[in-house]
Amino acid sequence: MAQMRIKDIAAEAGVSPATVSRYLNNRPGQMTEETRARIAAVIERTGYRPRAAARNLRSSRTNLIGVILADIANPFSSAMLEGLSSSAAARGCSLMTAISGNDPAKEAESLVRLIDAGVDGLVVNTCGGNDEAIAAAAGRLPVVLLDRDVVDGGVDLVTSNNRELVAGLVDALAAAGSERLCLLTEASDDSPVRRERAEAFADELSRRGLAGEVVTLADGGATGVGRLDETIRGYAGKKLGLIAVNGLVFLRLTEALAQLGPSLPAGLKIATFDDYPWNHVLFGGVTTAAQDTLTIAERVVERLSERIDVVTTTVGEAAKLAPKRIEIPGHIEHRASTSR
Amino acid sequence: MAQMRIKDIAAEAGVSPATVSRYLNNRPGQMTEETRARIAAVIERTGYRPRAAARNLRSSRTNLIGVILADIANPFSSAMLEGLSSSAAARGCSLMTAISGNDPAKEAESLVRLIDAGVDGLVVNTCGGNDEAIAAAAGRLPVVLLDRDVVDGGVDLVTSNNRELVAGLVDALAAAGSERLCLLTEASDDSPVRRERAEAFADELSRRGLAGEVVTLADGGATGVGRLDETIRGYAGKKLGLIAVNGLVFLRLTEALAQLGPSLPAGLKIATFDDYPWNHVLFGGVTTAAQDTLTIAERVVERLSERIDVVTTTVGEAAKLAPKRIEIPGHIEHRASTSR
DNA sequence: TTGTACGCGTTATCAG
DNA sequence: CTGATAACGCGTACAA
């Protein structure tokens, strides 16, 4: 027999297909231990596997979770993917992934492709520019936003406690003696995350009466490095503290500083977001605001599952879950770059 | 109407479901431009989307490609995923991904889960330990191995030209004046890739009559670093050249060297595999053997598509494609670490 | 060129 | 506790 069907198993076990189906889904209406054993034996012996397409058609449930990632080159995203993958697998779900590469058009295309493929729910780490489409999608199936919000609101979001993390980095720099603080950002990055961190930074400065500013690097390496260099020189001798708003900016900062010499200019302190593997190597260790990617991933899948269960269980439009914002606390890794 | 079916579209357009189906799959037997337009209009107006589960059931084709990745933390893997994602999307396919995290048990589990989910084919970047299972899978559906081979052979493999890349790095070090060469590897990494690079390294040495050896770092940071330190000291003053067999080893090397000082000890030259973003920053730039991840990804999907088409088209056991080994040339990025 | 009718493999309903 | 039967939505011979 080329491909076993549930009917064949039933025949071999001397029961009806319905019973085998009940066995496969361990449904209420306990069956005799004897029938159960007979069915189990036949399935074991034949290596039968139910056809997913048929189940999907009948149950309109696929156990597939769609994931759209903005930038997989960012270690935050890859860590997230690993976390999502294992959390989903633990629930018997598989991941359908799409990488937008920060291209809104690709993101939009992925959105429809994944939905068309029949995913039960969607995890979106948006690159922006598709807020309406995402909100619309959230109206049709469970959607949980990852790290980056959409303007509309109304969609679940799981993110880090960015404000506290900013405060933690400011603390570290202040404790290391920095008198003047800069938050380094990139012009091309206008994500809500960057904005939130920038706002929190400004708040922290005014709350403590510290001097400082947000420095936006122009795009394209050279200009950015020049701008940075200028900033550092401008503050020379003033006990400057620098915070890179994300790992990419930190890398550009490192490049710029490398031109000034292998170690940090006297009195310059540094801290950054995103715990990249090289953070504990460069400059003898860089103080870092690390996000708890594993917990974030777990909560994302958990929340999505809740929504999926509601959709599956509920008949009409009853019991709509209210949109929820979930903040997962990260922590500060104190390293040599902010030691006194 | 809650959910449109092909029958509803047909009714609205005043044609039969079969015609709409033909339209959706642009099948032979061209239809009148007029009917085509009428159907298109109705679909456009209603926003109808065919149900994937039903098509899958009928056609036993899902347009899904399963991807199993050993280590997503490795930038090689994330770059690969992005490449696979876009190559697949270009062919109208989606990716079902699983991350094994170098755990053979998880890899085995992913294998069955993805196959059960009905993927048309499988891309496997194996962590080892499942050679039989993978070979068995390759007998049941199209499988293309990514970067890492299985012992059995008999399965398609797409990889880099590791031997030439090793030769290129040896060239670079020799040209920089290194008289004695070490290839740094990790004990825990016993992948075919590492072995291939180690063999090529030995061959290159003997071919050129150069002195050198393969140094295996013990696992666990401290011991490894100690061993490394020892090696470097042992060769002190002998114009040593170091090749890190992959990005992780290079990072550990960097740590060890950081303890000796911020710049390279006099006469020490370095080169590494894997073009991580920090490679052009550390030590003023590290000469790197970079793999062409985009091309690799494209060829993987292309090859997999070939196999899928054969399976779909062919009736019996005819026209089995012979297993193929595809090597994609990478290139050497010459940087400051191997300058004279 | 178009329509009719059947079956893909599974699950839900209902009766026994 | 178990079995018969009817869908789920679509593709495709075959007939017209």
PDB file of N, CA and C in Angstrom, chain A residues 196-237:
ATOM      1  N   GLU A 196      11.036  55.251  21.357  1.00  0.00           N
ATOM      2  CA  GLU A 196      10.785  55.039  22.777  1.00  0.00           C
ATOM      3  C   GLU A 196      12.069  55.183  23.587  1.00  0.00           C
ATOM      4  N   ARG A 197      13.138  54.608  23.050  1.00  0.00           N
ATOM      5  CA  ARG A 197      14.408  54.707  23.765  1.00  0.00           C
ATOM      6  C   ARG A 197      14.896  56.149  23.813  1.00  0.00           C
ATOM      7  N   ALA A 198      14.711  56.860  22.712  1.00  0.00           N
ATOM      8  CA  ALA A 198      15.148  58.260  22.664  1.00  0.00           C
ATOM      9  C   ALA A 198      14.352  59.102  23.662  1.00  0.00           C
ATOM     10  N   GLU A 199      13.065  58.877  23.709  1.00  0.00           N
ATOM     11  CA  GLU A 199      12.231  59.621  24.663  1.00  0.00           C
ATOM     12  C   GLU A 199      12.650  59.324  26.099  1.00  0.00           C
ATOM     13  N   ALA A 200      12.823  58.040  26.367  1.00  0.00           N
ATOM     14  CA  ALA A 200      13.218  57.650  27.716  1.00  0.00           C
ATOM     15  C   ALA A 200      14.553  58.289  28.084  1.00  0.00           C
ATOM     16  N   PHE A 201      15.433  58.358  27.106  1.00  0.00           N
ATOM     17  CA  PHE A 201      16.753  58.957  27.326  1.00  0.00           C
ATOM     18  C   PHE A 201      16.610  60.430  27.717  1.00  0.00           C
ATOM     19  N   ALA A 202      15.806  61.127  26.936  1.00  0.00           N
ATOM     20  CA  ALA A 202      15.586  62.551  27.229  1.00  0.00           C
ATOM     21  C   ALA A 202      14.982  62.715  28.618  1.00  0.00           C
ATOM     22  N   ASP A 203      14.020  61.892  28.937  1.00  0.00           N
ATOM     23  CA  ASP A 203      13.378  61.960  30.256  1.00  0.00           C
ATOM     24  C   ASP A 203      14.387  61.750  31.376  1.00  0.00           C
ATOM     25  N   GLU A 204      15.235  60.731  31.193  1.00  0.00           N
ATOM     26  CA  GLU A 204      16.213  60.411  32.224  1.00  0.00           C
ATOM     27  C   GLU A 204      17.166  61.576  32.459  1.00  0.00           C
ATOM     28  N   LEU A 205      17.593  62.189  31.337  1.00  0.00           N
ATOM     29  CA  LEU A 205      18.510  63.315  31.457  1.00  0.00           C
ATOM     30  C   LEU A 205      17.885  64.429  32.284  1.00  0.00           C
ATOM     31  N   SER A 206      16.661  64.800  31.909  1.00  0.00           N
ATOM     32  CA  SER A 206      16.043  65.933  32.610  1.00  0.00           C
ATOM     33  C   SER A 206      15.733  65.560  34.063  1.00  0.00           C
ATOM     34  N   ARG A 207      15.357  64.317  34.283  1.00  0.00           N
ATOM     35  CA  ARG A 207      15.037  63.892  35.641  1.00  0.00           C
ATOM     36  C   ARG A 207      16.256  64.030  36.558  1.00  0.00           C
ATOM     37  N   ARG A 208      17.434  63.768  35.989  1.00  0.00           N
ATOM     38  CA  ARG A 208      18.648  63.817  36.806  1.00  0.00           C
ATOM     39  C   ARG A 208      19.403  65.128  36.641  1.00  0.00           C
ATOM     40  N   GLY A 209      18.901  65.975  35.754  1.00  0.00           N
ATOM     41  CA  GLY A 209      19.609  67.230  35.523  1.00  0.00           C
ATOM     42  C   GLY A 209      20.953  67.033  34.842  1.00  0.00           C
ATOM     43  N   LEU A 210      21.033  65.976  34.004  1.00  0.00           N
ATOM     44  CA  LEU A 210      22.278  65.718  33.280  1.00  0.00           C
ATOM     45  C   LEU A 210      22.272  66.406  31.923  1.00  0.00           C
ATOM     46  N   ALA A 211      23.435  66.782  31.450  1.00  0.00           N
ATOM     47  CA  ALA A 211      23.555  67.353  30.112  1.00  0.00           C
ATOM     48  C   ALA A 211      23.652  66.228  29.094  1.00  0.00           C
ATOM     49  N   GLY A 212      23.232  66.509  27.862  1.00  0.00           N
ATOM     50  CA  GLY A 212      23.345  65.482  26.844  1.00  0.00           C
ATOM     51  C   GLY A 212      22.415  65.721  25.682  1.00  0.00           C
ATOM     52  N   GLU A 213      22.420  64.796  24.735  1.00  0.00           N
ATOM     53  CA  GLU A 213      21.581  64.964  23.550  1.00  0.00           C
ATOM     54  C   GLU A 213      21.488  63.653  22.787  1.00  0.00           C
ATOM     55  N   VAL A 214      20.579  63.642  21.834  1.00  0.00           N
ATOM     56  CA  VAL A 214      20.478  62.513  20.923  1.00  0.00           C
ATOM     57  C   VAL A 214      21.245  62.865  19.658  1.00  0.00           C
ATOM     58  N   VAL A 215      22.206  62.049  19.289  1.00  0.00           N
ATOM     59  CA  VAL A 215      22.990  62.311  18.078  1.00  0.00           C
ATOM     60  C   VAL A 215      22.568  61.321  17.005  1.00  0.00           C
ATOM     61  N   THR A 216      22.064  61.859  15.901  1.00  0.00           N
ATOM     62  CA  THR A 216      21.641  60.986  14.809  1.00  0.00           C
ATOM     63  C   THR A 216      22.723  60.909  13.748  1.00  0.00           C
ATOM     64  N   LEU A 217      23.231  59.713  13.524  1.00  0.00           N
ATOM     65  CA  LEU A 217      24.250  59.531  12.493  1.00  0.00           C
ATOM     66  C   LEU A 217      23.583  59.531  11.142  1.00  0.00           C
ATOM     67  N   ALA A 218      24.199  60.226  10.200  1.00  0.00           N
ATOM     68  CA  ALA A 218      23.689  60.165   8.833  1.00  0.00           C
ATOM     69  C   ALA A 218      23.921  58.749   8.325  1.00  0.00           C
ATOM     70  N   ASP A 219      23.141  58.337   7.334  1.00  0.00           N
ATOM     71  CA  ASP A 219      23.325  56.999   6.797  1.00  0.00           C
ATOM     72  C   ASP A 219      24.577  56.939   5.945  1.00  0.00           C
ATOM     73  N   GLY A 220      25.039  55.721   5.700  1.00  0.00           N
ATOM     74  CA  GLY A 220      26.266  55.556   4.911  1.00  0.00           C
ATOM     75  C   GLY A 220      27.447  55.761   5.823  1.00  0.00           C
ATOM     76  N   GLY A 221      28.291  54.757   5.864  1.00  0.00           N
ATOM     77  CA  GLY A 221      29.383  54.703   6.827  1.00  0.00           C
ATOM     78  C   GLY A 221      30.128  56.006   7.036  1.00  0.00           C
ATOM     79  N   ALA A 222      30.737  56.534   6.006  1.00  0.00           N
ATOM     80  CA  ALA A 222      31.685  57.639   6.163  1.00  0.00           C
ATOM     81  C   ALA A 222      31.091  58.833   6.905  1.00  0.00           C
ATOM     82  N   THR A 223      29.983  59.303   6.403  1.00  0.00           N
ATOM     83  CA  THR A 223      29.371  60.472   7.017  1.00  0.00           C
ATOM     84  C   THR A 223      29.079  60.217   8.487  1.00  0.00           C
ATOM     85  N   GLY A 224      28.543  59.053   8.731  1.00  0.00           N
ATOM     86  CA  GLY A 224      28.196  58.719  10.102  1.00  0.00           C
ATOM     87  C   GLY A 224      29.413  58.731  10.997  1.00  0.00           C
ATOM     88  N   VAL A 225      30.472  58.128  10.518  1.00  0.00           N
ATOM     89  CA  VAL A 225      31.692  58.079  11.306  1.00  0.00           C
ATOM     90  C   VAL A 225      32.224  59.488  11.526  1.00  0.00           C
ATOM     91  N   GLY A 226      32.162  60.289  10.471  1.00  0.00           N
ATOM     92  CA  GLY A 226      32.632  61.665  10.595  1.00  0.00           C
ATOM     93  C   GLY A 226      31.861  62.417  11.666  1.00  0.00           C
ATOM     94  N   ARG A 227      30.566  62.274  11.596  1.00  0.00           N
ATOM     95  CA  ARG A 227      29.690  62.949  12.549  1.00  0.00           C
ATOM     96  C   ARG A 227      30.030  62.538  13.979  1.00  0.00           C
ATOM     97  N   LEU A 228      30.310  61.269  14.113  1.00  0.00           N
ATOM     98  CA  LEU A 228      30.600  60.696  15.403  1.00  0.00           C
ATOM     99  C   LEU A 228      31.907  61.262  15.933  1.00  0.00           C
ATOM    100  N   ASP A 229      32.877  61.251  15.041  1.00  0.00           N
ATOM    101  CA  ASP A 229      34.201  61.731  15.374  1.00  0.00           C
ATOM    102  C   ASP A 229      34.108  63.168  15.881  1.00  0.00           C
ATOM    103  N   GLU A 230      33.377  63.929  15.144  1.00  0.00           N
ATOM    104  CA  GLU A 230      33.115  65.325  15.459  1.00  0.00           C
ATOM    105  C   GLU A 230      32.527  65.460  16.866  1.00  0.00           C
ATOM    106  N   THR A 231      31.548  64.628  17.120  1.00  0.00           N
ATOM    107  CA  THR A 231      30.896  64.661  18.431  1.00  0.00           C
ATOM    108  C   THR A 231      31.896  64.375  19.542  1.00  0.00           C
ATOM    109  N   ILE A 232      32.693  63.344  19.317  1.00  0.00           N
ATOM    110  CA  ILE A 232      33.638  62.964  20.357  1.00  0.00           C
ATOM    111  C   ILE A 232      34.666  64.059  20.581  1.00  0.00           C
ATOM    112  N   ARG A 233      35.184  64.585  19.477  1.00  0.00           N
ATOM    113  CA  ARG A 233      36.177  65.663  19.592  1.00  0.00           C
ATOM    114  C   ARG A 233      35.558  66.879  20.276  1.00  0.00           C
ATOM    115  N   GLY A 234      34.334  67.165  19.877  1.00  0.00           N
ATOM    116  CA  GLY A 234      33.660  68.340  20.431  1.00  0.00           C
ATOM    117  C   GLY A 234      33.583  68.296  21.948  1.00  0.00           C
ATOM    118  N   TYR A 235      33.434  67.077  22.455  1.00  0.00           N
ATOM    119  CA  TYR A 235      33.285  66.959  23.893  1.00  0.00           C
ATOM    120  C   TYR A 235      34.603  66.630  24.585  1.00  0.00           C
ATOM    121  N   ALA A 236      35.663  66.598  23.816  1.00  0.00           N
ATOM    122  CA  ALA A 236      36.925  66.094  24.359  1.00  0.00           C
ATOM    123  C   ALA A 236      37.236  66.698  25.726  1.00  0.00           C
ATOM    124  N   GLY A 237      37.589  65.837  26.635  1.00  0.00           N
ATOM    125  CA  GLY A 237      37.957  66.317  27.961  1.00  0.00           C
ATOM    126  C   GLY A 237      36.769  66.593  28.863  1.00  0.00           C
TER     127      GLY A 237
END
